[in-house]
Amino acid sequence: MTGHLWLIGPRPAGLDAADSARGAAGPADAGRPDGARADVQVSCHHLLRGPYTGLGAVLRALVPGQYQRDHALVRRHAIEILAIAPDLEDVIGAAPQTLTSVASMKEQTRIYPPARTRRLAHGVVDFLLAGPADRDRPLTLSFSEADQADQTDQEFLAILLRRARPERLTVIARTSGEDLPAELAAALDRYARAARLPAAPWPAPGPDTGELVRAFVDADGTATDPAEIAAYQAAGPADRAALHDARAARLRADDAPAARLGAIPYHLEHGSDPAGAGGAALLEALDDCFAAGYYHAVLDYGSRGQAVTDPGAQSEQYWLLTGRIATSLAVLDRPAEAEKLVMELRARYSRPDIHVITGYSLAMMYTRYFPPERKDHHLAKAYINNAIALSSLWPDPVDRAFQTVFNENGLALIEMHLGNMPEAIRLVTEGRERLDRELAPDVYLLHRSVLIHNRANVLAAAGRLGEALADFDTVIEMDPNYTDYYLDRATIRRRLGDAGGAMADYDTAIARGFPLWELHYNRGDLRAMAGHIEGAIADFGRVVELEPGQLDARINLADLLIEAGALAQAAGHLAEGLRLAPGDPRLLCAKGRLAAEAGDPGQARRDFDLALAADGGLVAALAGRAGLAYEAGDMDAAAADLTRAIDVAEDPDLLYNRGRVHQEARRWQAAADDFSRALRLPGADQDELRAQQAACQAELAGLAT
């Protein structure tokens, strides 16, 4: 068999999801059309191990052997490997640490962006595709229960299906049906061959009903055997709860860290103490996932925790669950739902600490997370000022200092959004000074670094680039493995004209961190400006490999390929772009440039016309169509399109081109006027413009005589 495979149908009898989640080498795939053996066969069911149930099992199966063969490769991907399978630290050693990764829950004041899981997935795909090249057949990975997986596994599978060439790594994905998230469904439809499998008959149940109930419980929530399900449903509640308690105890004794995010909370919420032990286990799993940036899992644990928690008798547990859900909803671009939960907490409880935290949350929603039509920076300021007032009354002096500074940092963001840069700078500067003055030097290091980073950003927004650069230098010295800082510093260095320093920052971040398309985009842009076309093509190609929907990178890549004469490659990238974004005017414009370069002016004209029908002010399409008219000798049409383009963007090159059109039409005064106008603009080619201007003046002088 060649190509990825999508098996649609129930899990075969005898395939134990709980066992396959451990990541052992897989048996022959029951039900596979060719009966071939998968190198690793795992279950992705989220109730087993939570986020990355399937991928974590794959890594546990492959990494130890790969570490023996290629120590450097594994260490290069240690950050993503250990984020997904932390128990492998005993095998490969610790990953490079950041202040964010080592901060305690109390001192954790930065949350990861939702896109972090995509970065992790891309890093692991890079690792898998860089494995041994001397295999006599593809590495074959089989993932069952993909439709029951956490969002992290489903996102990874979609990326793996898209990026893995089947002749090197073959993916087998099994689902019970076709109700899947859009990205995974699209990847399976496009990259995998679907095979619908009939249900295999289950063996006749034995006479021991107790064994059936035990088997159901031992499956950790993944049982599909009808006899086991029926026996479990018929068993007494106390008997079921006792079996769940016993299973949770065995899993804890096994000391499998990943089980704390899956099977253990599942069993405890169905055990004899769902509100106590169950709620506590769900809150622990929620906190771990919140710290890791697994926000869809937070929503799952949070809703399950709320279901077993009494808001009155267990107020601490309830508000922590609800607050984490609200923050996760906000960062997942669902702030309206988050606001409702936060307002519920404020209405339910009168505790000052809850009102401080929820006040900050509401302020961030109104200044940051809500869409533009709902943003209200003045309302945000009212909420944050209330939080600051309550923070100043905190009884413990350390907590009082931290809470006040933390909320004033939020106020600084609001002031920046309101355009009050001096006040924003004052707030973050004095906040850092207060923490240094009132707190021990080894506490809240993360938040101290956040304050410096935020001040650097405000200084940059205020145009104080030298001071901003100094702050970025300081924060990188404090937290050298947090690669986002290098991206920010590179931006400042570019604004200061230090292209070499910016390039060094991009190179460092790319070498130290997991894949981040923004780094490659910016480095590609800098390389293109420096004339390093081959390197720019590689970087923009990497961007669209990681995120095909990044159209700016795809258009830049196509332009560079056209410039390099690689027309077939450019055509392929543009076709893929138009598949993803049909009718996008920028892609149609690039397609027109490609047709013109290939010597097909008729197709080029049609593409430029389509682009301009979608966006009448697209300067590149107007300039491209003007070029075709000029080559065809239609100077009036060329001048008309260039005039429309200049009305949108006064550019010296456009004025120069229109001047040349006027010259061809012997409109010498109009040409001279365009060259004179272009000379007054930055970036103009002074020598060429003056030469053409002189030529026009000579023609005009000749006419006068």
XYZ file of C-alpha atoms in Angstrom:
705
model
C 0.000 0.000 0.000
C 1.213 3.515 -0.762
C -0.262 6.688 0.677
C -1.873 7.545 3.959
C -4.942 5.569 4.987
C -8.156 6.584 6.722
C -10.037 3.661 8.224
C -13.661 4.474 9.040
C -15.489 2.081 11.294
C -15.742 0.819 14.864
C -12.676 -0.289 16.759
C -12.082 -3.984 16.115
C -12.813 -6.459 18.838
C -9.674 -7.304 20.745
C -7.867 -3.988 20.094
C -7.341 -2.548 23.576
C -7.202 1.246 23.496
C -5.708 1.522 26.974
C -2.849 -0.800 26.062
C -2.171 0.836 22.691
C -1.978 4.259 24.350
C 1.292 3.170 25.938
C 2.945 3.320 22.512
C 4.236 -0.207 22.169
C 5.150 -1.507 18.728
C 1.845 -2.232 17.070
C 0.456 -5.601 16.047
C -0.956 -6.212 12.588
C -3.656 -3.633 12.081
C -6.894 -5.529 12.326
C -9.105 -4.530 9.439
C -6.379 -2.945 7.329
C -6.840 -3.784 3.645
C -3.262 -5.014 3.283
C -2.870 -6.513 6.763
C 0.551 -4.889 7.095
C 2.166 -4.189 10.427
C 2.363 -0.681 11.829
C 5.642 0.228 13.487
C 3.727 1.976 16.265
C 0.019 1.653 16.913
C -1.580 3.927 19.482
C -4.956 5.075 20.677
C -5.646 8.824 20.757
C -8.686 8.653 23.054
C -8.460 11.736 25.271
C -9.779 9.948 28.362
C -6.607 7.856 28.486
C -3.883 10.474 28.782
C -5.523 13.817 27.960
C -3.740 16.140 25.501
C -1.327 14.372 23.151
C -2.469 10.915 24.218
C -1.588 9.498 20.808
C 1.484 11.570 19.988
C 2.881 11.127 23.488
C 2.650 7.351 23.059
C 4.407 7.564 19.681
C 7.243 9.542 21.222
C 7.592 7.118 24.120
C 7.916 4.300 21.594
C 10.369 5.996 19.213
C 12.480 8.506 21.126
C 14.593 6.145 23.288
C 15.834 4.222 20.260
C 16.329 7.359 18.211
C 18.286 8.904 21.075
C 20.742 6.022 20.901
C 21.136 6.451 17.124
C 21.176 10.246 16.873
C 21.644 12.072 20.149
C 21.930 15.485 18.443
C 18.619 15.155 16.570
C 16.701 14.349 19.740
C 18.338 17.152 21.692
C 17.507 19.578 18.873
C 13.831 18.783 19.440
C 13.945 18.357 23.221
C 11.601 21.295 23.895
C 8.695 19.866 21.934
C 9.382 16.227 22.864
C 9.343 16.975 26.589
C 6.375 19.330 26.362
C 4.379 16.412 24.950
C 5.957 13.475 26.843
C 7.606 14.957 29.961
C 8.440 11.520 31.382
C 11.077 11.152 28.647
C 13.264 13.597 30.543
C 14.761 10.567 32.322
C 15.887 9.330 28.888
C 17.050 12.470 27.061
C 17.708 14.996 29.839
C 15.999 18.310 30.488
C 14.931 20.759 27.801
C 16.270 24.327 27.714
C 14.338 26.262 30.332
C 12.687 29.677 30.271
C 11.383 31.802 33.110
C 7.897 30.870 31.900
C 8.546 27.121 32.011
C 10.070 27.144 35.511
C 7.703 29.621 37.201
C 5.520 28.245 39.969
C 1.763 28.397 39.568
C 1.661 31.381 41.941
C 4.281 33.262 39.916
C 2.923 32.281 36.477
C 1.904 35.632 34.997
C 2.437 34.827 31.323
C 0.237 32.423 29.401
C 1.254 30.736 26.196
C -0.478 31.711 22.955
C -2.921 29.139 21.538
C -0.615 28.737 18.512
C 2.003 27.081 20.737
C 0.449 23.678 20.107
C 0.938 24.146 16.358
C 4.579 24.975 16.951
C 4.983 21.835 19.048
C 3.302 19.740 16.366
C 5.518 21.129 13.604
C 8.611 20.505 15.695
C 7.681 16.861 16.215
C 6.877 16.434 12.510
C 10.363 17.793 11.746
C 11.767 15.252 14.208
C 9.851 12.334 12.713
C 10.749 13.250 9.138
C 14.437 13.607 10.047
C 14.627 10.040 11.322
C 16.638 7.205 9.764
C 16.747 7.482 5.963
C 18.033 3.943 5.381
C 14.793 2.119 6.143
C 13.675 -0.402 3.539
C 10.068 0.805 3.920
C 8.250 3.833 5.314
C 7.880 4.332 9.029
C 4.209 3.514 9.612
C 2.291 5.100 12.483
C -1.263 4.022 13.293
C -3.594 6.269 15.299
C -6.937 4.832 16.413
C -9.816 6.737 18.066
C -8.709 9.904 16.273
C -12.270 11.236 16.490
C -12.121 10.861 20.300
C -8.772 12.644 20.569
C -8.034 15.910 22.294
C -7.632 18.925 20.004
C -3.831 18.694 20.344
C -3.678 15.211 18.791
C -6.178 16.124 16.077
C -4.192 19.236 15.170
C -0.976 17.196 15.040
C -2.544 14.528 12.837
C -3.795 17.132 10.359
C -0.315 18.653 10.123
C 1.405 15.260 9.853
C -0.918 14.110 7.068
C -0.199 17.292 5.116
C 3.558 17.366 5.596
C 4.600 13.696 5.588
C 5.433 12.104 2.253
C 3.932 8.600 2.428
C 7.013 6.986 0.901
C 8.936 8.134 3.996
C 6.296 8.144 6.734
C 2.865 6.593 6.320
C -0.057 7.563 8.538
C -3.009 5.310 9.327
C -5.860 7.105 11.067
C -8.898 5.266 12.380
C -12.172 6.979 13.273
C -15.579 5.570 14.079
C -17.225 8.110 11.757
C -16.618 11.319 9.863
C -17.663 13.944 12.424
C -14.273 15.623 12.780
C -12.813 19.130 13.219
C -12.518 20.994 9.935
C -8.712 20.914 9.660
C -8.421 17.175 10.321
C -11.366 16.334 8.070
C -9.841 18.356 5.227
C -6.436 16.711 5.682
C -7.923 13.216 5.647
C -10.048 14.016 2.590
C -7.074 15.343 0.650
C -4.118 13.241 1.754
C -5.518 9.853 2.815
C -7.355 7.046 1.044
C -10.608 6.301 2.852
C -11.679 2.721 3.538
C -14.967 1.914 5.253
C -14.752 -1.170 7.396
C -17.610 -3.405 8.515
C -18.080 -3.968 12.191
C -16.334 -7.132 13.354
C -18.527 -9.396 15.493
C -17.868 -9.162 19.191
C -17.248 -12.470 20.970
C -20.154 -13.841 22.918
C -20.066 -12.555 26.497
C -18.999 -14.990 29.184
C -21.134 -15.819 32.191
C -19.074 -13.669 34.629
C -20.815 -10.290 34.692
C -18.344 -8.978 37.239
C -15.469 -9.510 34.832
C -17.337 -7.584 32.153
C -17.844 -4.654 34.516
C -14.178 -4.785 35.523
C -13.136 -4.868 31.864
C -15.278 -1.803 31.159
C -13.640 0.127 34.008
C -10.138 -1.022 33.100
C -10.654 0.363 29.582
C -10.466 3.847 31.169
C -13.580 5.201 29.500
C -12.872 3.799 26.028
C -14.852 0.538 26.117
C -16.939 -0.239 23.017
C -17.862 -3.893 23.687
C -21.686 -3.938 23.969
C -21.583 -6.655 26.617
C -19.189 -4.672 28.797
C -21.276 -1.520 28.411
C -24.495 -3.339 29.302
C -22.922 -5.027 32.325
C -21.497 -1.744 33.602
C -24.842 0.027 33.247
C -26.594 -2.783 35.107
C -24.097 -2.831 37.996
C -24.868 -1.063 41.256
C -23.543 2.491 41.691
C -21.488 1.572 44.743
C -19.867 -1.373 42.953
C -19.009 0.792 39.955
C -17.578 3.537 42.170
C -15.413 1.028 44.058
C -13.958 -0.290 40.793
C -13.213 3.241 39.598
C -11.482 4.043 42.899
C -9.377 0.895 42.654
C -8.413 1.601 39.034
C -7.380 5.164 39.918
C -5.251 3.834 42.778
C -3.486 1.357 40.463
C -2.772 4.073 37.910
C -1.364 6.330 40.601
C 0.822 3.509 41.842
C 2.169 3.090 38.295
C 3.285 6.750 38.514
C 2.472 7.462 34.869
C 2.460 11.293 34.695
C 0.250 11.439 31.602
C -2.492 9.422 33.326
C -3.048 12.402 35.654
C -4.432 14.226 32.638
C -6.729 11.451 31.467
C -7.660 8.224 33.147
C -7.099 9.224 36.785
C -9.482 12.211 36.831
C -11.962 10.184 34.754
C -12.051 7.406 37.338
C -12.142 9.724 40.344
C -15.045 11.768 38.957
C -16.916 8.449 38.620
C -15.669 7.058 41.940
C -16.977 7.283 45.466
C -16.008 10.952 45.986
C -16.645 12.833 42.729
C -16.993 16.261 44.340
C -13.860 15.893 46.477
C -11.275 13.613 44.915
C -12.811 13.889 41.459
C -13.025 17.672 41.467
C -9.498 18.000 42.866
C -8.088 15.702 40.161
C -9.884 17.626 37.438
C -8.606 20.944 38.827
C -5.053 19.579 38.941
C -5.292 18.408 35.330
C -6.831 21.744 34.342
C -3.993 23.692 35.979
C -1.345 21.587 34.233
C -2.989 22.072 30.855
C -3.563 25.777 31.418
C 0.133 26.251 32.193
C 1.042 24.306 29.031
C -1.357 26.255 26.796
C -3.712 23.321 26.098
C -6.810 25.482 26.280
C -9.324 23.130 24.673
C -8.471 20.577 27.355
C -9.001 23.264 30.000
C -12.543 23.739 28.716
C -13.150 19.989 28.962
C -11.752 19.571 32.491
C -13.396 22.783 33.624
C -16.902 21.826 32.521
C -16.522 18.357 34.030
C -15.193 19.892 37.245
C -18.075 22.355 37.450
C -20.507 19.445 37.091
C -19.232 17.795 40.292
C -18.511 20.960 42.304
C -20.902 22.769 44.669
C -20.372 26.534 44.081
C -21.387 27.298 47.650
C -19.677 24.580 49.672
C -16.623 24.413 47.377
C -16.240 28.039 46.390
C -12.447 27.900 46.000
C -12.583 24.953 43.630
C -15.521 26.357 41.682
C -14.111 29.805 41.063
C -10.684 28.468 40.097
C -12.282 26.129 37.563
C -14.537 28.859 36.211
C -11.810 31.483 36.053
C -9.517 29.177 34.066
C -12.363 28.380 31.669
C -13.005 32.097 31.155
C -9.360 32.901 30.408
C -9.127 29.982 27.997
C -12.258 31.117 26.182
C -10.815 34.611 25.851
C -7.512 33.450 24.337
C -9.415 31.081 22.020
C -11.175 34.134 20.592
C -14.444 33.538 22.445
C -14.442 36.571 24.767
C -18.227 37.019 24.908
C -18.576 33.581 26.533
C -15.697 34.406 28.864
C -17.355 37.655 29.951
C -20.528 35.816 30.995
C -18.569 33.438 33.224
C -16.566 36.251 34.792
C -19.703 38.259 35.527
C -21.246 35.162 37.093
C -18.289 34.898 39.476
C -18.516 38.583 40.369
C -22.235 38.239 41.082
C -21.832 35.028 43.089
C -18.910 35.953 45.366
C -17.896 39.027 47.354
C -14.311 37.939 48.046
C -11.854 40.754 47.267
C -9.318 38.421 45.607
C -11.944 37.155 43.169
C -12.950 40.713 42.292
C -9.310 41.685 41.737
C -8.707 38.801 39.344
C -12.020 39.090 37.517
C -11.608 42.862 37.258
C -8.284 42.324 35.514
C -9.913 39.731 33.244
C -12.686 42.102 32.197
C -10.192 44.884 31.582
C -8.188 42.641 29.251
C -11.322 41.596 27.398
C -12.310 45.205 26.717
C -8.845 46.418 25.776
C -7.440 43.315 24.052
C -9.690 40.357 23.331
C -12.998 41.784 22.157
C -13.405 42.570 18.454
C -12.976 46.260 17.507
C -16.675 47.071 17.696
C -16.813 45.940 21.343
C -13.495 47.287 22.569
C -13.876 50.003 25.204
C -10.565 51.157 26.662
C -12.225 53.564 29.097
C -14.411 50.792 30.531
C -11.306 48.597 30.689
C -9.583 51.333 32.667
C -12.494 51.492 35.115
C -12.280 47.736 35.756
C -8.499 47.772 36.176
C -8.572 50.766 38.503
C -11.028 48.889 40.717
C -8.636 45.927 40.768
C -5.729 48.229 41.663
C -7.717 49.795 44.493
C -8.532 46.378 45.966
C -4.929 45.202 45.488
C -3.655 48.104 47.566
C -5.659 46.734 50.530
C -4.066 43.262 50.407
C -2.960 42.343 53.951
C 0.294 40.558 53.064
C 2.927 43.119 51.961
C 4.540 40.843 49.365
C 1.216 39.924 47.819
C 0.108 43.571 48.021
C 3.162 44.746 46.102
C 2.888 42.043 43.473
C -0.871 42.353 42.922
C -0.683 46.131 42.646
C 2.206 46.030 40.181
C 0.578 43.238 38.170
C -2.637 45.210 37.728
C -0.782 48.454 37.025
C 0.979 46.573 34.235
C -2.483 45.899 32.807
C -3.288 49.586 33.182
C -0.117 50.399 31.226
C -1.421 48.346 28.300
C -4.707 50.262 28.397
C -2.887 53.608 28.552
C -0.837 52.571 25.523
C -4.035 51.719 23.650
C -5.367 55.154 24.622
C -2.213 56.743 23.222
C -0.864 57.856 26.606
C 2.700 56.570 26.150
C 4.384 58.569 28.968
C 1.939 57.194 31.534
C 2.348 53.643 30.226
C 6.136 53.953 30.486
C 5.866 55.373 34.004
C 3.655 52.532 35.199
C 5.888 49.702 34.018
C 9.080 51.477 35.113
C 7.833 52.195 38.627
C 6.339 48.717 38.869
C 9.699 47.094 38.218
C 11.374 49.434 40.692
C 8.797 48.588 43.370
C 9.265 44.846 42.946
C 13.050 45.277 43.170
C 12.632 47.434 46.273
C 10.034 45.465 48.229
C 10.505 41.827 47.171
C 13.355 39.371 47.549
C 15.543 39.248 44.424
C 14.692 35.617 43.602
C 10.888 35.849 43.503
C 8.565 36.858 40.659
C 11.451 36.821 38.199
C 9.059 36.055 35.357
C 6.918 39.087 36.035
C 9.972 41.324 36.378
C 11.049 40.187 32.921
C 7.518 40.779 31.610
C 7.625 44.362 32.896
C 10.917 45.029 31.108
C 9.596 43.461 27.907
C 6.413 45.509 28.101
C 8.376 48.709 28.688
C 10.499 47.887 25.637
C 7.343 47.551 23.546
C 5.900 50.846 24.822
C 9.202 52.636 24.234
C 9.275 51.244 20.703
C 5.708 52.415 20.099
C 6.756 55.859 21.328
C 9.672 55.914 18.872
C 12.346 55.721 21.594
C 14.174 52.931 19.809
C 17.532 53.137 21.560
C 15.932 52.762 24.992
C 13.709 49.962 23.689
C 16.748 48.107 22.374
C 18.455 48.386 25.751
C 15.412 46.861 27.449
C 15.295 44.006 24.929
C 18.989 43.366 25.609
C 18.218 43.198 29.337
C 15.256 40.839 29.027
C 17.153 38.497 26.698
C 19.988 38.373 29.225
C 17.436 37.435 31.902
C 15.611 34.836 29.762
C 17.895 33.790 26.876
C 15.849 30.769 25.784
C 12.563 32.629 25.266
C 12.858 32.960 21.504
C 10.004 35.436 20.981
C 12.259 38.119 22.467
C 14.739 37.723 19.613
C 11.972 38.338 17.100
C 11.008 41.536 18.915
C 14.603 42.745 19.188
C 15.212 42.031 15.516
C 12.292 44.325 14.669
C 13.904 47.166 16.632
C 17.286 46.515 15.061
C 15.766 46.688 11.599
C 14.108 49.995 12.430
C 17.507 51.246 13.569
C 19.093 50.120 10.307
C 21.048 47.245 11.871
C 20.260 44.527 9.331
C 23.168 42.358 10.503
C 22.012 42.421 14.111
C 18.462 41.592 13.070
C 19.667 38.663 10.979
C 21.692 37.356 13.924
C 18.579 37.486 16.130
C 16.495 35.605 13.557
C 19.202 32.962 13.200
C 19.497 32.521 16.972
C 15.747 32.193 17.497
C 15.358 29.691 14.663
C 18.247 27.587 15.985
C 17.055 27.585 19.599
C 13.292 27.308 19.384
C 10.649 25.153 17.783
C 9.198 26.169 14.403
C 7.768 29.678 14.293
C 6.645 30.795 10.860
C 6.918 34.481 11.758
C 10.678 34.129 12.222
C 11.118 32.652 8.765
C 8.859 35.277 7.212
C 10.858 38.129 8.689
C 14.195 36.554 7.862
C 12.994 35.882 4.326
C 11.954 39.503 3.963
C 15.342 40.701 5.200
C 17.174 38.294 2.899
C 15.129 39.449 -0.086
C 15.963 43.084 0.680
C 19.651 42.157 0.828
C 19.475 40.366 -2.530
C 19.954 36.891 -0.995
C 17.256 35.408 -3.211
C 18.042 31.734 -2.616
C 17.862 32.183 1.160
C 14.675 34.231 0.903
C 13.050 31.525 -1.232
C 14.006 28.932 1.394
C 12.517 30.997 4.221
C 9.252 31.839 2.470
C 9.029 28.200 1.398
C 9.373 27.182 5.037
C 6.550 29.564 5.988
C 4.085 27.988 3.555
C 5.258 24.510 4.539
C 4.330 25.303 8.136
C 1.198 27.373 7.448
C -0.069 27.117 3.856
C -2.645 29.842 4.433
C -0.024 32.561 4.953
C -0.759 34.289 1.655
C 1.751 37.120 2.015
C 4.570 34.594 2.243
C 3.180 32.589 -0.671
C 2.955 35.693 -2.867
C 6.491 36.762 -1.931
C 7.709 33.242 -2.664
C 6.011 33.191 -6.070
C 7.471 36.605 -6.956
C 10.980 35.461 -6.052
C 10.602 32.205 -7.977
C 9.426 34.163 -11.029
C 12.423 36.454 -10.639
C 14.687 33.398 -10.433
C 13.107 31.871 -13.549
C 11.560 28.941 -11.629
C 8.180 29.421 -13.307
C 6.851 25.885 -12.767
C 7.491 26.087 -9.022
C 5.853 29.502 -8.866
C 2.817 28.160 -10.727
C 2.468 25.316 -8.227
C 2.556 27.654 -5.243
C 0.022 30.007 -6.809
C -2.320 27.136 -7.679
C -2.202 25.945 -4.079
C -2.804 29.474 -2.839
C -5.848 29.877 -5.053
C -7.148 26.512 -3.850
C -6.967 27.809 -0.294
C -8.186 31.333 -1.105
C -10.151 31.261 -4.369
C -10.379 34.640 -6.054
C -7.808 36.342 -3.838
C -6.794 39.414 -5.869
C -3.137 39.362 -4.798
C -2.753 35.748 -5.906
C -4.492 36.501 -9.207
C -2.136 39.434 -9.703
C 0.890 37.199 -9.079
C -0.580 34.695 -11.524
C -0.792 37.520 -14.077
C 2.874 38.367 -13.550
C 3.725 34.705 -14.028
C 1.782 34.551 -17.299
C 3.467 37.713 -18.546
C 6.893 36.278 -17.719
C 5.956 33.047 -19.510
C 5.118 35.009 -22.658
C 1.332 34.762 -22.481
C 0.078 38.372 -22.403
C -3.519 37.350 -23.077
C -3.659 35.169 -19.942
C -1.784 37.817 -17.998
C -4.360 40.439 -18.987
C -7.225 38.141 -17.942
C -5.598 37.515 -14.556
C -4.958 41.224 -13.957
C -8.566 41.982 -14.939
C -9.844 39.402 -12.444
C -7.612 40.803 -9.715
C -8.839 44.337 -10.355
C -12.455 43.220 -10.460
C -11.930 41.989 -6.891
C -9.814 44.961 -5.771
C -9.893 47.974 -8.072
C -7.122 49.726 -6.164
C -4.574 46.891 -6.256
C -1.473 48.803 -7.323
C 0.539 45.763 -8.455
C -2.259 44.657 -10.800
C -2.676 48.149 -12.214
C 1.068 48.405 -12.800
C 1.160 44.929 -14.350
C -1.702 45.682 -16.706
C -0.084 49.009 -17.594
C 3.070 47.121 -18.521
C 1.120 44.887 -20.884
C -0.508 47.920 -22.501
C 2.883 49.590 -22.897
C 4.335 46.493 -24.590
C 1.292 46.417 -26.899
C 1.778 50.085 -27.795
C -1.408 51.319 -26.115
C 0.044 54.299 -24.260
C -3.328 55.767 -23.310
C -4.377 52.563 -21.507
C -0.981 52.286 -19.844
C -1.129 55.876 -18.629
C -4.691 55.411 -17.345
C -3.769 52.386 -15.225
C -0.629 54.048 -13.901
C -2.656 57.137 -12.978
C -5.083 54.974 -10.987
C -2.135 53.325 -9.249
C -0.481 56.669 -8.412
C -3.771 57.930 -6.969
C -3.625 55.005 -4.530
C 0.094 55.154 -3.740
C 2.384 57.971 -4.842
C 5.536 56.037 -5.665
C 8.652 57.208 -7.566
C 8.774 54.035 -9.668
C 5.157 54.439 -10.751
C 5.770 58.073 -11.636
C 8.904 57.114 -13.548
C 6.965 54.495 -15.508
C 4.181 56.927 -16.351
C 6.800 59.450 -17.418
C 8.255 56.877 -19.800
C 4.754 56.191 -21.171
C 4.293 59.922 -21.770
C 7.671 60.008 -23.511
C 6.640 57.205 -25.846
C 3.464 59.205 -26.617
C 5.615 62.328 -27.137
C 3.830 64.112 -24.306
C 7.051 65.756 -23.168
C 5.679 68.201 -20.616
C 3.595 65.522 -18.865
C 6.665 63.288 -18.792
C 8.862 66.040 -17.383
C 6.258 66.785 -14.702
C 6.203 63.118 -13.618
C 10.007 62.945 -13.425
C 10.090 66.172 -11.395
C 7.413 64.869 -9.031
C 9.253 61.571 -8.599
C 12.492 63.391 -7.740
C 10.822 64.846 -4.646
C 9.968 61.416 -3.196
C 12.184 59.254 -0.975
C 13.766 56.250 -2.642
C 13.881 57.839 -6.087
C 16.682 57.002 -8.523
C 17.976 60.548 -8.759
C 20.461 60.031 -11.601
C 18.047 58.232 -13.925
C 15.216 60.642 -13.231
C 17.396 63.691 -13.879
C 18.635 62.151 -17.132
C 15.075 61.543 -18.350
C 14.016 64.984 -17.168
C 16.849 66.542 -19.186
C 15.816 64.544 -22.238
C 12.265 65.881 -21.958
C 13.487 69.445 -21.529
C 15.639 69.051 -24.634
C 12.635 67.880 -26.619
C 10.558 70.772 -25.293
C 13.329 73.232 -26.194
C 13.452 71.812 -29.697
C 9.731 72.269 -30.100
C 10.020 75.857 -28.911
C 12.496 76.654 -31.657
